[in-house]
Structures are given as C-alpha cells and as structure tokens.
Amino acid sequence: MHSSRDPWYDALASGWGESGVVDAPETVPPGAADVYVEVQRGAAFQEVRSRYRRFVVPAVVIFLSWYAAYVVAATTAPELMARPVAGAVNVAMLAGLGQFLTTFLLTWAYARHARLRRDPAALELRWDIQELARVTRGGAA
C-alpha cells in the first residue's frame, strides 16, 4: 500500500538498479565513523533497539516454547497426539497446523510492529545520520 507520507516509497535501495555508480568512497571519510558511533550511543537509536528487543525476545521465547511443547508431546505422549478430534483429524494434525498458523501470525505481527513502532523512528534516525554525515563531509550536498 502506497503512503503519500512515505518519502522512501519510490527510492531505490542502495546499489539496486544503479548501473555503473562509482561515486562510493573506497574508505570511510574522516569523521564518518564518529557520526555512526554518536548515533549509536544516542537515545533515539537506543529506543529503536529497545523496541525491537521488547518485541523479538518474548516472541522468540514464546514461539520456541510452543514448538518444543509440540515436539515433546509428539515424542512422550503419542496416545494424546493420536486422539481423534474430528474424523481422521487428530490432535497432532491440529497442533502441526497450529505451528504453521503461529508462524504466519508471528510474521504478520513482526511486520506490523516494525511498521508502526520502529520504522518511523528508524527513518528519522536515517535522516539525522545523513545530515550529520553531510556536515562531517564539510557541507557537501
């Protein structure tokens, strides 16, 4: 979905579709490393990382626990997993389909979280980095 507020909607990814572009410096310009270190230590960057971790760590723990429970149940309680639910469908089949459903829901939730909670702040950081790098290079546009 195109958003008129998204300045990067039509922008090419760095290097994609750009043939023969050789204006990238061979080495990092003096002071550029300092810009990235400064941004990395900044509160805005730390907030983006914190938002990422607050979503990813619990999601990974929950998903891996759910997966481990499925594997443990399949190996230690085969009679439970073989219990019919409806016709030929048993508990193991429902739990296996639940694994797929969980994967899709987690992917959707991650993309939504990134779009709503991290992307705006990360875009703002990107603008800040570009401005700091421009100033570091001596004001060259």
Tab-separated table of N, CA and C in Angstrom:
chain	number	residue	atom	x	y	z
A	1	MET	N	0.839	-1.166	0.000
A	1	MET	CA	0.000	0.000	0.000
A	1	MET	C	0.887	1.233	0.000
A	2	HIS	N	0.673	2.123	-0.929
A	2	HIS	CA	1.470	3.339	-1.059
A	2	HIS	C	0.968	4.384	-0.073
A	3	SER	N	1.898	4.948	0.629
A	3	SER	CA	1.549	6.008	1.554
A	3	SER	C	2.174	7.300	1.064
A	4	SER	N	1.373	8.331	0.938
A	4	SER	CA	1.897	9.608	0.472
A	4	SER	C	2.839	10.226	1.499
A	5	ARG	N	2.816	9.719	2.742
A	5	ARG	CA	3.707	10.237	3.766
A	5	ARG	C	5.040	9.496	3.791
A	6	ASP	N	5.220	8.496	2.990
A	6	ASP	CA	6.439	7.688	2.995
A	6	ASP	C	7.431	8.225	1.970
A	7	PRO	N	8.458	8.966	2.408
A	7	PRO	CA	9.400	9.548	1.455
A	7	PRO	C	10.284	8.520	0.773
A	8	TRP	N	10.334	7.310	1.289
A	8	TRP	CA	11.203	6.276	0.723
A	8	TRP	C	10.447	5.334	-0.201
A	9	TYR	N	9.161	5.600	-0.447
A	9	TYR	CA	8.343	4.675	-1.231
A	9	TYR	C	8.943	4.385	-2.599
A	10	ASP	N	9.370	5.409	-3.315
A	10	ASP	CA	9.902	5.223	-4.662
A	10	ASP	C	11.426	5.200	-4.703
A	11	ALA	N	12.076	5.325	-3.561
A	11	ALA	CA	13.542	5.371	-3.536
A	11	ALA	C	14.121	3.977	-3.767
A	12	LEU	N	15.199	3.937	-4.519
A	12	LEU	CA	15.888	2.678	-4.747
A	12	LEU	C	16.714	2.315	-3.529
A	13	ALA	N	16.824	1.025	-3.263
A	13	ALA	CA	17.731	0.586	-2.218
A	13	ALA	C	19.149	0.889	-2.688
A	14	SER	N	20.019	1.108	-1.777
A	14	SER	CA	21.390	1.474	-2.121
A	14	SER	C	22.006	0.422	-3.029
A	15	GLY	N	22.386	0.848	-4.230
A	15	GLY	CA	23.041	-0.049	-5.172
A	15	GLY	C	22.101	-0.807	-6.094
A	16	TRP	N	20.824	-0.834	-5.813
A	16	TRP	CA	19.882	-1.596	-6.628
A	16	TRP	C	19.460	-0.766	-7.830
A	17	GLY	N	19.655	-1.310	-8.999
A	17	GLY	CA	19.221	-0.643	-10.205
A	17	GLY	C	20.114	0.504	-10.623
A	18	GLU	N	21.200	0.673	-9.934
A	18	GLU	CA	22.124	1.746	-10.257
A	18	GLU	C	23.323	1.137	-10.967
A	19	SER	N	23.354	1.247	-12.269
A	19	SER	CA	24.457	0.649	-13.012
A	19	SER	C	25.593	1.645	-13.158
A	20	GLY	N	26.788	1.168	-12.924
A	20	GLY	CA	27.983	1.976	-13.142
A	20	GLY	C	28.190	3.086	-12.136
A	21	VAL	N	27.550	3.031	-10.998
A	21	VAL	CA	27.745	4.062	-9.993
A	21	VAL	C	29.047	3.767	-9.261
A	22	VAL	N	29.997	4.703	-9.369
A	22	VAL	CA	31.299	4.501	-8.744
A	22	VAL	C	31.662	5.659	-7.823
A	23	ASP	N	30.684	6.434	-7.387
A	23	ASP	CA	30.995	7.560	-6.531
A	23	ASP	C	31.090	7.190	-5.058
A	24	ALA	N	30.914	5.910	-4.733
A	24	ALA	CA	31.053	5.475	-3.355
A	24	ALA	C	32.529	5.491	-2.982
A	25	PRO	N	32.877	6.063	-1.842
A	25	PRO	CA	34.281	6.150	-1.467
A	25	PRO	C	34.858	4.778	-1.140
A	26	GLU	N	36.136	4.615	-1.409
A	26	GLU	CA	36.834	3.363	-1.103
A	26	GLU	C	37.001	3.188	0.396
A	27	THR	N	37.166	4.295	1.110
A	27	THR	CA	37.331	4.243	2.551
A	27	THR	C	36.282	5.130	3.193
A	28	VAL	N	36.126	4.951	4.472
A	28	VAL	CA	35.177	5.772	5.208
A	28	VAL	C	35.778	7.164	5.364
A	29	PRO	N	35.037	8.204	5.016
A	29	PRO	CA	35.570	9.562	5.150
A	29	PRO	C	35.915	9.860	6.612
A	30	PRO	N	36.897	10.737	6.823
A	30	PRO	CA	37.241	11.087	8.199
A	30	PRO	C	36.025	11.633	8.933
A	31	GLY	N	35.809	11.168	10.119
A	31	GLY	CA	34.689	11.631	10.926
A	31	GLY	C	33.407	10.854	10.727
A	32	ALA	N	33.291	10.110	9.634
A	32	ALA	CA	32.048	9.363	9.387
A	32	ALA	C	31.842	8.288	10.443
A	33	ALA	N	32.907	7.625	10.845
A	33	ALA	CA	32.785	6.599	11.885
A	33	ALA	C	32.299	7.233	13.180
A	34	ASP	N	32.759	8.442	13.450
A	34	ASP	CA	32.325	9.141	14.657
A	34	ASP	C	30.832	9.443	14.614
A	35	VAL	N	30.327	9.736	13.424
A	35	VAL	CA	28.894	10.007	13.268
A	35	VAL	C	28.095	8.773	13.664
A	36	TYR	N	28.502	7.612	13.165
A	36	TYR	CA	27.760	6.389	13.463
A	36	TYR	C	27.868	6.004	14.928
A	37	VAL	N	29.034	6.205	15.518
A	37	VAL	CA	29.196	5.924	16.948
A	37	VAL	C	28.319	6.866	17.765
A	38	GLU	N	28.299	8.141	17.376
A	38	GLU	CA	27.471	9.128	18.079
A	38	GLU	C	25.990	8.751	17.995
A	39	VAL	N	25.545	8.378	16.812
A	39	VAL	CA	24.139	7.994	16.637
A	39	VAL	C	23.830	6.734	17.429
A	40	GLN	N	24.731	5.768	17.391
A	40	GLN	CA	24.513	4.508	18.103
A	40	GLN	C	24.398	4.726	19.607
A	41	ARG	N	25.120	5.677	20.128
A	41	ARG	CA	25.067	5.973	21.565
A	41	ARG	C	23.884	6.860	21.932
A	42	GLY	N	23.232	7.411	20.947
A	42	GLY	CA	22.128	8.340	21.189
A	42	GLY	C	20.873	7.661	21.701
A	43	ALA	N	20.051	8.452	22.353
A	43	ALA	CA	18.806	7.946	22.947
A	43	ALA	C	17.834	7.432	21.885
A	44	ALA	N	17.778	8.079	20.722
A	44	ALA	CA	16.840	7.662	19.675
A	44	ALA	C	17.187	6.268	19.155
A	45	PHE	N	18.469	6.024	18.920
A	45	PHE	CA	18.895	4.714	18.440
A	45	PHE	C	18.628	3.650	19.505
A	46	GLN	N	18.943	3.974	20.740
A	46	GLN	CA	18.718	3.026	21.833
A	46	GLN	C	17.229	2.697	21.977
A	47	GLU	N	16.378	3.690	21.723
A	47	GLU	CA	14.936	3.442	21.795
A	47	GLU	C	14.479	2.496	20.684
A	48	VAL	N	15.013	2.680	19.475
A	48	VAL	CA	14.662	1.783	18.372
A	48	VAL	C	15.104	0.357	18.700
A	49	ARG	N	16.322	0.206	19.197
A	49	ARG	CA	16.826	-1.124	19.573
A	49	ARG	C	15.991	-1.732	20.699
A	50	SER	N	15.606	-0.896	21.650
A	50	SER	CA	14.804	-1.368	22.771
A	50	SER	C	13.432	-1.851	22.294
A	51	ARG	N	12.827	-1.097	21.398
A	51	ARG	CA	11.524	-1.514	20.845
A	51	ARG	C	11.653	-2.837	20.116
A	52	TYR	N	12.744	-3.002	19.374
A	52	TYR	CA	12.998	-4.253	18.657
A	52	TYR	C	13.114	-5.412	19.649
A	53	ARG	N	13.938	-5.228	20.656
A	53	ARG	CA	14.158	-6.300	21.634
A	53	ARG	C	12.896	-6.623	22.427
A	54	ARG	N	12.122	-5.585	22.779
A	54	ARG	CA	10.898	-5.831	23.555
A	54	ARG	C	9.893	-6.665	22.779
A	55	PHE	N	9.951	-6.644	21.469
A	55	PHE	CA	9.061	-7.492	20.675
A	55	PHE	C	9.699	-8.846	20.399
A	56	VAL	N	10.927	-8.849	19.929
A	56	VAL	CA	11.561	-10.073	19.429
A	56	VAL	C	11.853	-11.084	20.532
A	57	VAL	N	12.399	-10.642	21.647
A	57	VAL	CA	12.782	-11.601	22.694
A	57	VAL	C	11.569	-12.380	23.206
A	58	PRO	N	10.485	-11.731	23.637
A	58	PRO	CA	9.328	-12.521	24.075
A	58	PRO	C	8.732	-13.378	22.954
A	59	ALA	N	8.699	-12.847	21.737
A	59	ALA	CA	8.133	-13.614	20.624
A	59	ALA	C	8.936	-14.882	20.366
A	60	VAL	N	10.256	-14.773	20.395
A	60	VAL	CA	11.107	-15.945	20.171
A	60	VAL	C	10.922	-16.949	21.301
A	61	VAL	N	10.908	-16.480	22.543
A	61	VAL	CA	10.739	-17.379	23.685
A	61	VAL	C	9.396	-18.114	23.599
A	62	ILE	N	8.346	-17.375	23.314
A	62	ILE	CA	7.010	-17.992	23.222
A	62	ILE	C	6.947	-18.985	22.066
A	63	PHE	N	7.456	-18.591	20.902
A	63	PHE	CA	7.377	-19.487	19.745
A	63	PHE	C	8.212	-20.746	19.963
A	64	LEU	N	9.434	-20.606	20.456
A	64	LEU	CA	10.273	-21.783	20.679
A	64	LEU	C	9.700	-22.690	21.769
A	65	SER	N	9.069	-22.089	22.780
A	65	SER	CA	8.411	-22.902	23.818
A	65	SER	C	7.254	-23.695	23.221
A	66	TRP	N	6.467	-23.049	22.386
A	66	TRP	CA	5.339	-23.706	21.723
A	66	TRP	C	5.838	-24.835	20.832
A	67	TYR	N	6.921	-24.587	20.086
A	67	TYR	CA	7.490	-25.615	19.218
A	67	TYR	C	8.039	-26.772	20.042
A	68	ALA	N	8.768	-26.464	21.113
A	68	ALA	CA	9.328	-27.518	21.972
A	68	ALA	C	8.205	-28.334	22.610
A	69	ALA	N	7.129	-27.669	23.026
A	69	ALA	CA	5.993	-28.395	23.611
A	69	ALA	C	5.389	-29.361	22.596
A	70	TYR	N	5.312	-28.928	21.352
A	70	TYR	CA	4.790	-29.791	20.291
A	70	TYR	C	5.679	-31.021	20.094
A	71	VAL	N	6.984	-30.793	20.024
A	71	VAL	CA	7.923	-31.910	19.819
A	71	VAL	C	7.910	-32.844	21.020
A	72	VAL	N	7.923	-32.296	22.227
A	72	VAL	CA	7.910	-33.125	23.440
A	72	VAL	C	6.618	-33.927	23.513
A	73	ALA	N	5.501	-33.303	23.231
A	73	ALA	CA	4.220	-34.017	23.265
A	73	ALA	C	4.182	-35.118	22.210
A	74	ALA	N	4.732	-34.849	21.043
A	74	ALA	CA	4.724	-35.853	19.978
A	74	ALA	C	5.585	-37.065	20.342
A	75	THR	N	6.657	-36.848	21.103
A	75	THR	CA	7.556	-37.967	21.432
A	75	THR	C	7.208	-38.644	22.746
A	76	THR	N	6.650	-37.903	23.701
A	76	THR	CA	6.380	-38.500	25.013
A	76	THR	C	4.921	-38.890	25.227
A	77	ALA	N	4.027	-38.330	24.447
A	77	ALA	CA	2.604	-38.628	24.622
A	77	ALA	C	1.955	-38.947	23.280
A	78	PRO	N	2.412	-40.017	22.639
A	78	PRO	CA	1.830	-40.332	21.326
A	78	PRO	C	0.339	-40.649	21.397
A	79	GLU	N	-0.120	-41.201	22.538
A	79	GLU	CA	-1.551	-41.502	22.660
A	79	GLU	C	-2.390	-40.235	22.694
A	80	LEU	N	-1.864	-39.173	23.308
A	80	LEU	CA	-2.562	-37.891	23.317
A	80	LEU	C	-2.599	-37.301	21.910
A	81	MET	N	-1.460	-37.347	21.233
A	81	MET	CA	-1.377	-36.761	19.898
A	81	MET	C	-2.226	-37.543	18.883
A	82	ALA	N	-2.419	-38.828	19.126
A	82	ALA	CA	-3.193	-39.656	18.207
A	82	ALA	C	-4.700	-39.595	18.475
A	83	ARG	N	-5.101	-38.910	19.532
A	83	ARG	CA	-6.517	-38.836	19.890
A	83	ARG	C	-7.300	-38.129	18.780
A	84	PRO	N	-8.332	-38.771	18.239
A	84	PRO	CA	-9.124	-38.162	17.175
A	84	PRO	C	-9.902	-36.942	17.668
A	85	VAL	N	-10.001	-35.964	16.794
A	85	VAL	CA	-10.759	-34.751	17.112
A	85	VAL	C	-12.022	-34.708	16.259
A	86	ALA	N	-11.851	-34.921	14.955
A	86	ALA	CA	-12.986	-34.937	14.046
A	86	ALA	C	-12.611	-35.812	12.858
A	87	GLY	N	-13.211	-36.964	12.766
A	87	GLY	CA	-12.910	-37.878	11.660
A	87	GLY	C	-11.460	-38.329	11.718
A	88	ALA	N	-10.731	-38.130	10.618
A	88	ALA	CA	-9.332	-38.551	10.554
A	88	ALA	C	-8.387	-37.503	11.149
A	89	VAL	N	-8.910	-36.370	11.540
A	89	VAL	CA	-8.085	-35.298	12.114
A	89	VAL	C	-7.853	-35.580	13.593
A	90	ASN	N	-6.576	-35.589	13.973
A	90	ASN	CA	-6.255	-35.846	15.370
A	90	ASN	C	-5.547	-34.628	15.985
A	91	VAL	N	-5.195	-34.749	17.261
A	91	VAL	CA	-4.564	-33.652	17.992
A	91	VAL	C	-3.237	-33.259	17.343
A	92	ALA	N	-2.447	-34.227	16.908
A	92	ALA	CA	-1.146	-33.937	16.290
A	92	ALA	C	-1.315	-33.111	15.019
A	93	MET	N	-2.315	-33.436	14.217
A	93	MET	CA	-2.543	-32.673	12.983
A	93	MET	C	-2.936	-31.230	13.307
A	94	LEU	N	-3.808	-31.051	14.281
A	94	LEU	CA	-4.212	-29.699	14.667
A	94	LEU	C	-3.026	-28.916	15.234
A	95	ALA	N	-2.219	-29.572	16.053
A	95	ALA	CA	-1.049	-28.890	16.618
A	95	ALA	C	-0.045	-28.548	15.517
A	96	GLY	N	0.147	-29.433	14.552
A	96	GLY	CA	1.048	-29.150	13.440
A	96	GLY	C	0.555	-27.995	12.593
A	97	LEU	N	-0.740	-27.963	12.308
A	97	LEU	CA	-1.310	-26.830	11.582
A	97	LEU	C	-1.214	-25.550	12.416
A	98	GLY	N	-1.331	-25.720	13.729
A	98	GLY	CA	-1.157	-24.577	14.623
A	98	GLY	C	0.244	-23.992	14.538
A	99	GLN	N	1.238	-24.849	14.294
A	99	GLN	CA	2.612	-24.365	14.117
A	99	GLN	C	2.693	-23.446	12.889
A	100	PHE	N	2.085	-23.869	11.798
A	100	PHE	CA	2.075	-23.036	10.593
A	100	PHE	C	1.325	-21.732	10.834
A	101	LEU	N	0.169	-21.830	11.450
A	101	LEU	CA	-0.627	-20.643	11.738
A	101	LEU	C	0.157	-19.673	12.631
A	102	THR	N	0.815	-20.217	13.650
A	102	THR	CA	1.614	-19.386	14.547
A	102	THR	C	2.727	-18.679	13.788
A	103	THR	N	3.371	-19.372	12.864
A	103	THR	CA	4.445	-18.774	12.075
A	103	THR	C	3.918	-17.603	11.255
A	104	PHE	N	2.798	-17.786	10.598
A	104	PHE	CA	2.221	-16.706	9.795
A	104	PHE	C	1.770	-15.535	10.669
A	105	LEU	N	1.146	-15.826	11.801
A	105	LEU	CA	0.710	-14.754	12.695
A	105	LEU	C	1.904	-13.988	13.268
A	106	LEU	N	2.953	-14.702	13.618
A	106	LEU	CA	4.144	-14.051	14.151
A	106	LEU	C	4.811	-13.171	13.094
A	107	THR	N	4.856	-13.639	11.863
A	107	THR	CA	5.415	-12.844	10.778
A	107	THR	C	4.590	-11.578	10.556
A	108	TRP	N	3.275	-11.721	10.560
A	108	TRP	CA	2.401	-10.561	10.401
A	108	TRP	C	2.595	-9.582	11.562
A	109	ALA	N	2.637	-10.107	12.796
A	109	ALA	CA	2.795	-9.244	13.968
A	109	ALA	C	4.135	-8.518	13.946
A	110	TYR	N	5.185	-9.219	13.514
A	110	TYR	CA	6.505	-8.594	13.431
A	110	TYR	C	6.505	-7.461	12.412
A	111	ALA	N	5.952	-7.709	11.237
A	111	ALA	CA	5.905	-6.681	10.198
A	111	ALA	C	5.068	-5.486	10.654
A	112	ARG	N	3.976	-5.744	11.311
A	112	ARG	CA	3.117	-4.667	11.810
A	112	ARG	C	3.836	-3.867	12.888
A	113	HIS	N	4.465	-4.567	13.807
A	113	HIS	CA	5.207	-3.893	14.873
A	113	HIS	C	6.319	-3.032	14.290
A	114	ALA	N	7.042	-3.578	13.318
A	114	ALA	CA	8.123	-2.812	12.693
A	114	ALA	C	7.567	-1.566	12.015
A	115	ARG	N	6.482	-1.724	11.280
A	115	ARG	CA	5.903	-0.607	10.540
A	115	ARG	C	5.379	0.483	11.477
A	116	LEU	N	4.753	0.090	12.572
A	116	LEU	CA	4.123	1.067	13.458
A	116	LEU	C	5.037	1.585	14.560
A	117	ARG	N	5.941	0.749	15.054
A	117	ARG	CA	6.722	1.115	16.240
A	117	ARG	C	8.186	1.460	15.970
A	118	ARG	N	8.754	0.894	14.888
A	118	ARG	CA	10.188	1.107	14.671
A	118	ARG	C	10.498	1.886	13.402
A	119	ASP	N	9.796	1.642	12.334
A	119	ASP	CA	10.127	2.280	11.056
A	119	ASP	C	10.114	3.810	11.113
A	120	PRO	N	9.113	4.446	11.720
A	120	PRO	CA	9.147	5.909	11.762
A	120	PRO	C	10.383	6.445	12.501
A	121	ALA	N	10.706	5.829	13.628
A	121	ALA	CA	11.879	6.267	14.393
A	121	ALA	C	13.160	5.960	13.635
A	122	ALA	N	13.222	4.824	12.968
A	122	ALA	CA	14.413	4.470	12.197
A	122	ALA	C	14.579	5.403	11.001
A	123	LEU	N	13.490	5.789	10.378
A	123	LEU	CA	13.565	6.737	9.264
A	123	LEU	C	14.076	8.088	9.743
A	124	GLU	N	13.603	8.510	10.901
A	124	GLU	CA	14.086	9.766	11.476
A	124	GLU	C	15.586	9.675	11.776
A	125	LEU	N	16.025	8.545	12.295
A	125	LEU	CA	17.458	8.336	12.534
A	125	LEU	C	18.240	8.408	11.228
A	126	ARG	N	17.687	7.827	10.186
A	126	ARG	CA	18.368	7.842	8.893
A	126	ARG	C	18.564	9.273	8.402
A	127	TRP	N	17.530	10.085	8.547
A	127	TRP	CA	17.655	11.487	8.150
A	127	TRP	C	18.732	12.176	8.981
A	128	ASP	N	18.732	11.904	10.290
A	128	ASP	CA	19.729	12.513	11.176
A	128	ASP	C	21.140	12.097	10.785
A	129	ILE	N	21.315	10.820	10.477
A	129	ILE	CA	22.639	10.321	10.080
A	129	ILE	C	23.087	10.998	8.796
A	130	GLN	N	22.187	11.109	7.835
A	130	GLN	CA	22.558	11.757	6.574
A	130	GLN	C	22.946	13.213	6.799
A	131	GLU	N	22.220	13.901	7.660
A	131	GLU	CA	22.543	15.304	7.942
A	131	GLU	C	23.884	15.408	8.655
A	132	LEU	N	24.107	14.554	9.657
A	132	LEU	CA	25.383	14.571	10.364
A	132	LEU	C	26.543	14.230	9.425
A	133	ALA	N	26.344	13.254	8.558
A	133	ALA	CA	27.394	12.869	7.607
A	133	ALA	C	27.662	14.006	6.638
A	134	ARG	N	26.617	14.704	6.201
A	134	ARG	CA	26.798	15.837	5.289
A	134	ARG	C	27.621	16.928	5.973
A	135	VAL	N	27.292	17.229	7.209
A	135	VAL	CA	28.034	18.242	7.954
A	135	VAL	C	29.479	17.802	8.162
A	136	THR	N	29.668	16.513	8.438
A	136	THR	CA	31.014	15.975	8.654
A	136	THR	C	31.864	16.081	7.384
A	137	ARG	N	31.222	15.908	6.232
A	137	ARG	CA	31.952	15.998	4.948
A	137	ARG	C	32.216	17.449	4.558
A	138	GLY	N	31.836	18.366	5.381
A	138	GLY	CA	32.106	19.762	5.077
A	138	GLY	C	30.980	20.474	4.386
A	139	GLY	N	29.759	19.972	4.553
A	139	GLY	CA	28.606	20.650	3.979
A	139	GLY	C	28.340	20.314	2.531
A	140	ALA	N	29.061	19.348	1.972
A	140	ALA	CA	28.807	18.959	0.573
A	140	ALA	C	27.438	18.323	0.481
A	141	ALA	N	26.714	18.639	-0.567
A	141	ALA	CA	25.364	18.098	-0.734
A	141	ALA	C	25.409	16.737	-1.364
